[in-house]
Amino acid sequence: QVQLVESGGGLVQAGGSLRLSCAASGSIFSINTMAWYRPGSGKQRELVAAETSDGSTNYADSVKGRFTISRDNAKNTVYLQMNNLKPEDTAVYYCYADGRGGSRTFDSWGQGTQVTVSS
């Protein structure tokens, strides 16, 4: 019902920057949370950054001061500006969104975009 498409991943050297984008489409009335995740330990995904509709943000400790999340609500799009990238940041980054579409709530994941940081 709601699809998320990520873009902007790629290969960069340590210390470089990338900007990820995620566009939501489909039956959307409102979006509450938009967030970025990457694989964590075990089977769980790690929250990298999130922003709710009131502008509140949360970041993983490992990316604070380096990554910035932002939203363009008119375009139903979320961005992740990643600066001073480290090899440890290498991962598939997944976009997440939740909210309301039609008369129902939704939770949706993108398919992921690969970020590779070389040493």
XYZ file of C-alpha atoms in Angstrom, residues 14-68:
55
model
C 36.702 7.146 4.748
C 36.046 10.733 5.690
C 33.780 11.296 2.727
C 30.091 12.072 2.580
C 26.908 10.662 1.115
C 23.311 11.806 1.112
C 20.615 9.161 1.149
C 17.062 9.818 0.032
C 13.867 7.884 0.628
C 10.613 8.717 -1.112
C 7.286 7.347 0.081
C 4.422 6.792 -2.306
C 0.992 5.221 -2.280
C -2.079 5.828 -0.181
C -0.715 8.280 2.376
C -2.737 10.567 4.567
C 0.011 11.450 6.995
C 3.421 10.196 8.020
C 4.407 10.130 11.661
C 7.892 8.659 11.757
C 10.513 8.452 9.063
C 13.735 6.740 9.945
C 16.887 5.036 8.754
C 18.080 1.659 9.976
C 21.022 -0.603 9.277
C 21.788 -4.168 10.374
C 22.825 -4.510 13.979
C 23.963 -7.453 16.007
C 22.079 -10.660 15.516
C 18.859 -10.403 13.564
C 17.829 -6.944 14.705
C 18.204 -3.739 12.809
C 19.849 -0.760 14.455
C 18.136 2.608 14.466
C 20.483 5.079 12.840
C 18.296 8.169 12.832
C 14.616 9.014 13.078
C 12.422 12.064 12.854
C 8.778 12.336 13.854
C 6.230 14.731 12.450
C 6.772 17.217 15.263
C 10.431 17.504 14.328
C 11.857 15.430 17.150
C 14.958 13.478 16.174
C 16.894 10.547 17.549
C 20.318 9.293 16.563
C 22.424 6.298 17.340
C 25.350 7.276 19.532
C 27.756 6.039 16.880
C 26.547 8.589 14.330
C 25.805 11.636 16.471
C 27.610 14.661 15.169
C 28.214 13.027 11.801
C 24.772 12.186 10.401
C 21.766 14.468 10.033
